[in-house]
C-alpha positions as semicolon CSV with decimal commas, in nm:
position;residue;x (nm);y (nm);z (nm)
1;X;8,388;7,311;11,763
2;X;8,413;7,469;11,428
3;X;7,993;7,502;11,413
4;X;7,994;7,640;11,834
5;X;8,263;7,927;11,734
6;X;8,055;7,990;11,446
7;X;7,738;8,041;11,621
8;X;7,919;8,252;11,887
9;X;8,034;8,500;11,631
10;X;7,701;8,514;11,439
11;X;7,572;8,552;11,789
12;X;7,777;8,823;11,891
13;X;7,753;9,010;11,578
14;X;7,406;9,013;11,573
15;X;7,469;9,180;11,916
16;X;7,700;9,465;11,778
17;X;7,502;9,481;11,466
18;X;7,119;9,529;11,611
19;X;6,906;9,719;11,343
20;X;6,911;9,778;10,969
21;X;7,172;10,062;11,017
22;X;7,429;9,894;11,165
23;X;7,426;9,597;10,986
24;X;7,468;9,809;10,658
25;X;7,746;9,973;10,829
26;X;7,926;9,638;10,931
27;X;7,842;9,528;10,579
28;X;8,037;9,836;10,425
29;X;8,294;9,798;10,667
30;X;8,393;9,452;10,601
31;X;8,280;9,426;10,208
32;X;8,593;9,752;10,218
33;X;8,820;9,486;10,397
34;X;8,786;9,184;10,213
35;X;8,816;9,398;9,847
36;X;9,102;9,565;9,935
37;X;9,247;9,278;10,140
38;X;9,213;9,056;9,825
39;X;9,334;9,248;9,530
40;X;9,643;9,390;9,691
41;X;9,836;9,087;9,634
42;X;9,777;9,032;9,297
43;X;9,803;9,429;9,168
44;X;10,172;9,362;9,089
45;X;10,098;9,019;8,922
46;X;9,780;9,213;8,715
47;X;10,027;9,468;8,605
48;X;10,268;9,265;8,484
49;X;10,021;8,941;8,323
50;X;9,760;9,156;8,194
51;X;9,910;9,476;8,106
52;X;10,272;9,389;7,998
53;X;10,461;9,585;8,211
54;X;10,742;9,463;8,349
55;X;10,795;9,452;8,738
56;X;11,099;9,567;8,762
57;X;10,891;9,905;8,631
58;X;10,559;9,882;8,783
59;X;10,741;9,783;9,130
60;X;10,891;10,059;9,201
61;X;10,620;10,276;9,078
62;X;10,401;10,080;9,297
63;X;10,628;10,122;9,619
64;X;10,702;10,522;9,539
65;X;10,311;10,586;9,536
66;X;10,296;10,414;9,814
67;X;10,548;10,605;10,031
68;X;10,360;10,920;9,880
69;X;10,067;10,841;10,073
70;X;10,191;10,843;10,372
71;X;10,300;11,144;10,310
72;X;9,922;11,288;10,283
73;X;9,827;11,162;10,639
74;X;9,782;11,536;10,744
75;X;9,532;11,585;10,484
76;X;9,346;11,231;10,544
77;X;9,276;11,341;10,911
78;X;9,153;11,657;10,859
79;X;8,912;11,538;10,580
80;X;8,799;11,238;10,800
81;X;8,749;11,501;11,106
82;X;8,563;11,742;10,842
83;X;8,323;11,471;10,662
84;X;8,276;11,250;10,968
85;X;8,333;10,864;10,941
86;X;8,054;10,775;10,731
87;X;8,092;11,069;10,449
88;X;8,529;10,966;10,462
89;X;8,452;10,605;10,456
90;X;8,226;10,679;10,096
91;X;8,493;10,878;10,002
92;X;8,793;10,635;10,049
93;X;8,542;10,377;9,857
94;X;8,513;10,619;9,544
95;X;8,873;10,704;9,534
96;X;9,016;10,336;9,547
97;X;8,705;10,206;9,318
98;X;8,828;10,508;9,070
99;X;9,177;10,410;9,117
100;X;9,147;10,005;9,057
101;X;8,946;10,098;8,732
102;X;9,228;10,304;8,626
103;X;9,420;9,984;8,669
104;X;9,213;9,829;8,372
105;X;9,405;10,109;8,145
106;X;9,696;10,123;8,258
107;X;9,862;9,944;7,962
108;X;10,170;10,240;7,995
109;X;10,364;10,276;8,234
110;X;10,269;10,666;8,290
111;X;9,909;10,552;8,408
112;X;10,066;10,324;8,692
113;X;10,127;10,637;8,956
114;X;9,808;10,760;8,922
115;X;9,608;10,424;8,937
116;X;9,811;10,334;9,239
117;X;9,850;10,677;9,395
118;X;9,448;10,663;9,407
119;X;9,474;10,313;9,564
120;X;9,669;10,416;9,839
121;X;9,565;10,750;9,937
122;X;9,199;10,542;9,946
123;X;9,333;10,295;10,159
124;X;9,472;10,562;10,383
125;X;9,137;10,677;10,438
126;X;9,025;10,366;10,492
127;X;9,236;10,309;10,754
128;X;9,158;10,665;10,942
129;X;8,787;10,640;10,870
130;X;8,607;10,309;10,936
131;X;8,754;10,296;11,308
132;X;8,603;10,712;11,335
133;X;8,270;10,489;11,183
134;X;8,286;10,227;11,382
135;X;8,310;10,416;11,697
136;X;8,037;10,685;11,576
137;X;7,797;10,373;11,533
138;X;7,899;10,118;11,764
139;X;8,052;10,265;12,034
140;X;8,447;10,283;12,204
141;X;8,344;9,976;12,398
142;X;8,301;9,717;12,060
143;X;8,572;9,780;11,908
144;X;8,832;9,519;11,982
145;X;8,558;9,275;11,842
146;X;8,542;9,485;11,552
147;X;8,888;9,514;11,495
148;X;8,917;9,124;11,538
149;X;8,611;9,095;11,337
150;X;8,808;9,337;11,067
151;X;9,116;9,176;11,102
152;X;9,038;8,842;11,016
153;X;8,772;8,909;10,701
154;X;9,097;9,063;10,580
155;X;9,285;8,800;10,660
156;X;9,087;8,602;10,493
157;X;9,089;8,811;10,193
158;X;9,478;8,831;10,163
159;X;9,461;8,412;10,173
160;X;9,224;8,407;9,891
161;X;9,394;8,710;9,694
162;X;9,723;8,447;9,730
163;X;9,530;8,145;9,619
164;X;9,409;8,333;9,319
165;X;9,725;8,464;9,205
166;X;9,871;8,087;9,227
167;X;9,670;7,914;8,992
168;X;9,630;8,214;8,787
169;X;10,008;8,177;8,720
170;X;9,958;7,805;8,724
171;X;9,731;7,869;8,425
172;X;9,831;8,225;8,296
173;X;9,486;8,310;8,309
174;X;9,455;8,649;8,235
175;X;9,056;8,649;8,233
176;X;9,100;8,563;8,582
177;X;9,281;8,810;8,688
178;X;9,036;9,045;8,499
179;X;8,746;8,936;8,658
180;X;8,904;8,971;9,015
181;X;9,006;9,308;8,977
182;X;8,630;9,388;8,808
183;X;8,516;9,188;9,163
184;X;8,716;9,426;9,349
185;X;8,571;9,737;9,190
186;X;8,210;9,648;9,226
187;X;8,331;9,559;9,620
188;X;8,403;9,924;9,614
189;X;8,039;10,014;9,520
190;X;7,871;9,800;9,705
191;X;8,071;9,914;10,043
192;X;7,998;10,318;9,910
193;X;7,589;10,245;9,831
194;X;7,575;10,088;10,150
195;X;7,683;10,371;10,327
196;X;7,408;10,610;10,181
197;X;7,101;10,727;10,428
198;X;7,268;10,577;10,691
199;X;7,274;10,881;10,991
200;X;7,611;10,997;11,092
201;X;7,574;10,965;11,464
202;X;7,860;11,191;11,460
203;X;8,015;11,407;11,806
204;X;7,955;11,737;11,818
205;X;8,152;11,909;11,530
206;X;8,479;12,098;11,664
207;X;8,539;12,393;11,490
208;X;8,963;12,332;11,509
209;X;9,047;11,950;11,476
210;X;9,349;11,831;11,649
211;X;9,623;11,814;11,381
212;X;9,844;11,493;11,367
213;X;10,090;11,726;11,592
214;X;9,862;11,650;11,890
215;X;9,893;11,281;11,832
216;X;10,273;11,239;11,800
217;X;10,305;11,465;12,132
218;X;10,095;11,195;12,314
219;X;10,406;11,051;12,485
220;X;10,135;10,740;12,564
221;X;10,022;10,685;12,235
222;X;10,345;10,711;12,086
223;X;10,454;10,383;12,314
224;X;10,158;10,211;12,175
225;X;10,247;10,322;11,804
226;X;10,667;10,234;11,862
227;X;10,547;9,864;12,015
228;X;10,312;9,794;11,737
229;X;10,532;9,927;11,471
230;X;10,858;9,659;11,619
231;X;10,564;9,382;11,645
232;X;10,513;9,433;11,291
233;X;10,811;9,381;11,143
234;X;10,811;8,978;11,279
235;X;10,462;8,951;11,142
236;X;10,540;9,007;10,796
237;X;10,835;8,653;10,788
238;X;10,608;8,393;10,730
239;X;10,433;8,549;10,400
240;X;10,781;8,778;10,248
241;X;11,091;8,607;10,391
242;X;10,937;8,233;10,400
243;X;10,923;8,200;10,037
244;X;11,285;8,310;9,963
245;X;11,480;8,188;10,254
246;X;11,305;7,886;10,244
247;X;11,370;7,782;9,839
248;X;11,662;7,983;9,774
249;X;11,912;7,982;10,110
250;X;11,789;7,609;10,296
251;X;11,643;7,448;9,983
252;X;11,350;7,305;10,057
253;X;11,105;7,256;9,825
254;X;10,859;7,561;9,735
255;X;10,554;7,398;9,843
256;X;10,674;7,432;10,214
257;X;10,646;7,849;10,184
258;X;10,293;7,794;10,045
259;X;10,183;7,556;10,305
260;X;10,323;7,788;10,594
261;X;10,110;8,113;10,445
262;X;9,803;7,859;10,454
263;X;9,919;7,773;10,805
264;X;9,917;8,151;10,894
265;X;9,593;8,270;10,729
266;X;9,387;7,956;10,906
267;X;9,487;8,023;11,205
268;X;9,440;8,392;11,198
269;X;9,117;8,351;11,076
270;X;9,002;8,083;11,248
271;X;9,107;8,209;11,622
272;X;9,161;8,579;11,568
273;X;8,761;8,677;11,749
274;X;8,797;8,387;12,030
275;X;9,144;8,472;12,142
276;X;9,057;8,823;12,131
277;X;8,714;8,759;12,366
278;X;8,955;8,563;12,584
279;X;9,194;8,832;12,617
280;X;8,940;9,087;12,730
281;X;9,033;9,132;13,117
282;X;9,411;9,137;13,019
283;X;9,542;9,476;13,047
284;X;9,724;9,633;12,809
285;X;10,069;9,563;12,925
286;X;9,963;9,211;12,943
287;X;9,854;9,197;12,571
288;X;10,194;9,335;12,461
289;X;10,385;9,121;12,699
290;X;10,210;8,836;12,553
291;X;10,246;8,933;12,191
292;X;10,633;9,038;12,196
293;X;10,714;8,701;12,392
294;X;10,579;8,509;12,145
295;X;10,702;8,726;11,834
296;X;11,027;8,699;12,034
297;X;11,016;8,309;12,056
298;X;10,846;8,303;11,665
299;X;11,209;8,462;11,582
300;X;11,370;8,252;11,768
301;X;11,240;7,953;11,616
302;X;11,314;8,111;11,279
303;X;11,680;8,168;11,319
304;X;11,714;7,773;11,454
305;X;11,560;7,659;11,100
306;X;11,909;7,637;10,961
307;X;12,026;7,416;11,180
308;X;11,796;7,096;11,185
309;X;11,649;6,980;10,886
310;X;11,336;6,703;10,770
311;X;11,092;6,690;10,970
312;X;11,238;6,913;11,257
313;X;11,262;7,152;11,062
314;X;10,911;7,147;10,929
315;X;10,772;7,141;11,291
316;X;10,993;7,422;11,349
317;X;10,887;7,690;11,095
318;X;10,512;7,561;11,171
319;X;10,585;7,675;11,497
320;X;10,741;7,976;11,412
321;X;10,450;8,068;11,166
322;X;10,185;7,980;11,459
323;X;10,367;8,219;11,736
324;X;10,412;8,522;11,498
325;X;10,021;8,456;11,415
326;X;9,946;8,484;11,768
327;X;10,130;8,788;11,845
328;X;9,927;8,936;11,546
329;X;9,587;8,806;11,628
330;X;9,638;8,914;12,059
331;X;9,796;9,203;11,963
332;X;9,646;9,413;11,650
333;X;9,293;9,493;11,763
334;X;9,363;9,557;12,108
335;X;9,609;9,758;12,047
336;X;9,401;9,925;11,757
337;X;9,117;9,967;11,988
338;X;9,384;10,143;12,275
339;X;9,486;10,418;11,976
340;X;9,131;10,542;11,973
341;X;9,086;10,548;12,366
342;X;9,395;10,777;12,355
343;X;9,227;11,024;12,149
344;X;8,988;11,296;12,250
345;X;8,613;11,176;12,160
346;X;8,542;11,340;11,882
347;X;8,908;11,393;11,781
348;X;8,992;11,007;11,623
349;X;9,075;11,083;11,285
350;X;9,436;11,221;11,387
351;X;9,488;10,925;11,598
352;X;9,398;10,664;11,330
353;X;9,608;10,839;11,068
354;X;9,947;10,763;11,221
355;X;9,863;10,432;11,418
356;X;9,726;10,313;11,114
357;X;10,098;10,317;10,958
358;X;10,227;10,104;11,250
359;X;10,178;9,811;11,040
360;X;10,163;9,932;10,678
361;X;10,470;10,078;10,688
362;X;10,604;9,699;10,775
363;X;10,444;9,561;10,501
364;X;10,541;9,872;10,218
365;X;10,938;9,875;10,344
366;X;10,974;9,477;10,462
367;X;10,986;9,335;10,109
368;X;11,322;9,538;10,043
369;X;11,459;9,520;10,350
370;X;11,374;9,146;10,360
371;X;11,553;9,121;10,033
372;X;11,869;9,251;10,097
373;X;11,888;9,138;10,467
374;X;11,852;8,747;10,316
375;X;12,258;8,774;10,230
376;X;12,325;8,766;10,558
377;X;11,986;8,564;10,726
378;X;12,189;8,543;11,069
379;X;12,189;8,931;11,059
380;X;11,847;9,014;10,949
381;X;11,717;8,757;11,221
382;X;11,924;8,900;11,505
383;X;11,823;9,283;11,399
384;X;11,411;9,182;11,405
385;X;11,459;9,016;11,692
386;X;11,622;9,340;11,848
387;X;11,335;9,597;11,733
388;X;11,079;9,373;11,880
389;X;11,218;9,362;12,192
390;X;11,374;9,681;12,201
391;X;11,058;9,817;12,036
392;X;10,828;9,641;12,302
393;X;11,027;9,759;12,623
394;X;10,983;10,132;12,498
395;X;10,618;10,020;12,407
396;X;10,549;9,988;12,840
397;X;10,636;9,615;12,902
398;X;10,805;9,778;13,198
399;X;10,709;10,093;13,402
400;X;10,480;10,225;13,611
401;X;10,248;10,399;13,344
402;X;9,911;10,209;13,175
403;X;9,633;10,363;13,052
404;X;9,396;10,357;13,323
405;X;9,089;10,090;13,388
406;X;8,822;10,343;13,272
407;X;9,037;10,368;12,938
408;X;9,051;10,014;12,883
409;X;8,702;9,986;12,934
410;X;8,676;10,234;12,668
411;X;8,874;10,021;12,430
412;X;8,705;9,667;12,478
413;X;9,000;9,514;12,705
414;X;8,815;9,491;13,018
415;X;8,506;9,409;13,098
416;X;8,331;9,677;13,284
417;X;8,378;9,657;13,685
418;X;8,225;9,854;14,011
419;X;8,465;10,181;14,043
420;X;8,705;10,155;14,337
421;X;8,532;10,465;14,503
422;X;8,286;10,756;14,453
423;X;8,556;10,949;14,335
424;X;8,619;10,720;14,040
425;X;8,705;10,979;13,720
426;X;8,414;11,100;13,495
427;X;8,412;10,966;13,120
428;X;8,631;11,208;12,995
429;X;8,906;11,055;13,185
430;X;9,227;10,997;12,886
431;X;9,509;10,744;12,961
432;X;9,733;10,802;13,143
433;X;10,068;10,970;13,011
């Protein structure tokens, strides 16, 4: 089975990826992923092995330069809309390469801001510009395979990022860590030099982009962006709350945590680009009815844990760590690949900018919130369980408005169809509001 999904993917990206120029932009796109995706586990753990600075310093530093990105979203969509997504995607490359080397001196704690203010607002860029790329290169209607494809290289990455950072505290191997981080640079490069000569394939050039204004008045993108961003904050248990509710409130042993990350990155990675093909006539209120009933059951399943124990309650958080997986893997690129049908071709960049936070911001804020909600786990359980659903009705579960057919074409979520009638809309048709 394993060999049959493999050829269907190599298949399928030879498909996307026909020509020299496309593979070396899928190349960049996904060398990107996998660097960042593996070193941003084991900055903290670098920081404090390596360079002797303690975490309760280079945490918070890490966490305020995070939040300052954000902050520059403005300026990331402008420069995306102004370079294009080839010329932002070198750029995002070159700042985070420039910023991880700055990690290799950062033995005080004054460098720390800087290094990981570069990280971040690279990352940011990232995030804006490979999707304006992808969709400059590849076209609005491969993009949920691309996202998929994305999605679970970086999945992939994070697993191996974890696995590195436990045996290099098994062994306190600080050459290790060196030579990951030197990895991750190089990554960096390689993505940037394989961007070069490449032609932009770029839309014609408006002389005033859309500000980020524009996006958060798009009553129908903003339901996609409030759904996503309540998804989120289930998706992040299994790898942040796992480990300490786990070991330190129901006692098991700390092997189980471990075990249920592994559980979560193989099955990401492993059906993340065939659920995702399967999924493709589903409409959009399908795929988020889909994913918030089975975050909503994954929570569910969580807040039982306390109750059974052995074996039942093994099978339980498996089960739990499977159903938040799927809502991630159904979810994430569809819904990534809906953002940029919302926008005006040739007007992404703004778009990307804020969905892009809808699960970043998860992942930046969950750790603390995680931390203190674990007092009270009954609490914390009952108040993610609330924003999901909550979250997802607001998101269009229920209602009378989807984006329409010709949108979701656009996106990858159906496969293209005869129109209804001659007086089908032309292809500037937007979803509907």
């Amino acid at each position: 089975m394993l060999k049959v999904g493999g050829a269907r993917l190599s298949s399928a990206l030879s498909a996307v990826a026909s020509g020299r120029s496309k593979r070396r932009v899928l190349g960049s796109i996904l060398v990107d992923t996998v660097g960042s995706g593996m070193f941003s586990s084991l900055l903290l753990l670098y920081l404090s092995t390596v360079n002797k600075i303690a975490p309760e310093v280079g945490g918070p530093l890490v966490t305020i330069s995070a939040v300052l990105s954000f902050a520059l979203m403005p300026s990331v969509s402008r420069v995306t809309h102004a370079l294009g997504g080839r010329r932002a995607m070198m750029a995002s490359s070159a700042l985070s390469g420039v910023g991880f080397l700055l990690v290799f001196a950062a033995y005080r704690a004054v460098v720390v801001p800087f290094a990981a203010l570069l990280i971040f607002v690279g990352d940011r860029l990232n995030g804006t510009a490979w999707p304006v790329l992808a969709t400059e290169q590849f076209g609005r209607e491969r993009l949920s395979f691309l996202f998929a494809v994305a999605n679970s290289a970086k999945t992939i990455a994070l697993g191996s990022g974890t696995l590195i950072a436990a045996l290099a505290l098994s062994v306190n191997s600080s050459t290790g860590l060196r030579l990951a981080l030197a990895a991750n640079v190089v990554s960096y490069l390689i993505g940037l030099f394989l961007l070069i000569g490449i032609p932009d394939n770029r839309f014609e050039a408006k002389k005033n982009p859309e500000s980020i204004r524009v996006a958060l008045r798009d009553r129908g993108f903003m339901r996609l962006v409030v759904s996503q961003t309540a998804l989120s904050t289930s998706w992040i248990i299994p790898g942040v709350a796992f480990p300490l509710y786990l070991t330190d409130t129901l006692g098991e042993a700390p092997a189980l945590a471990a075990a249920l990350l592994t559980v979560r990155y193989t099955v990401i990675s492993l059906c993340q680009v065939p659920l995702v093909h399967y999924a493709a006539e589903w409409s959009r209120r399908a795929v988020l009815a889909f994913s918030a009933a089975s975050s909503a059951l994954g929570v569910i399943a969580v807040f039982s844990l306390s109750v059974p124990s052995g074996a039942l309650r093994v099978s339980l958080a498996v089960g739990a760590t499977i159903l938040l997986a799927g809502s991630e893997i159904v979810s994430k690129p569809t819904a990534s690949a809906l953002a940029v049908a919302h926008a005006p071709e040739g007007h992404e960049a703004p778009y990307m900018a804020v969905f892009q936070a809808t699960w970043t911001l998860s992942y930046a804020l969950g750790p603390a919130a995680i931390g203190l909600g674990l007092k009270y786990p009954p609490l914390l359980w009952s108040a993610i369980l609330a924003i999901v659903v909550i979250g997802s009705l607001m998101g269009g579960i229920v209602g009378t408005q989807t984006p329409s057919n010709h949108s979701r074409r656009q996106a990858g979520t159906l496969r293209t169809r005869p129109p209804a009638s001659p007086t089908t809309t032309p292809s500037t048709t937007k979803p509907e509001r």
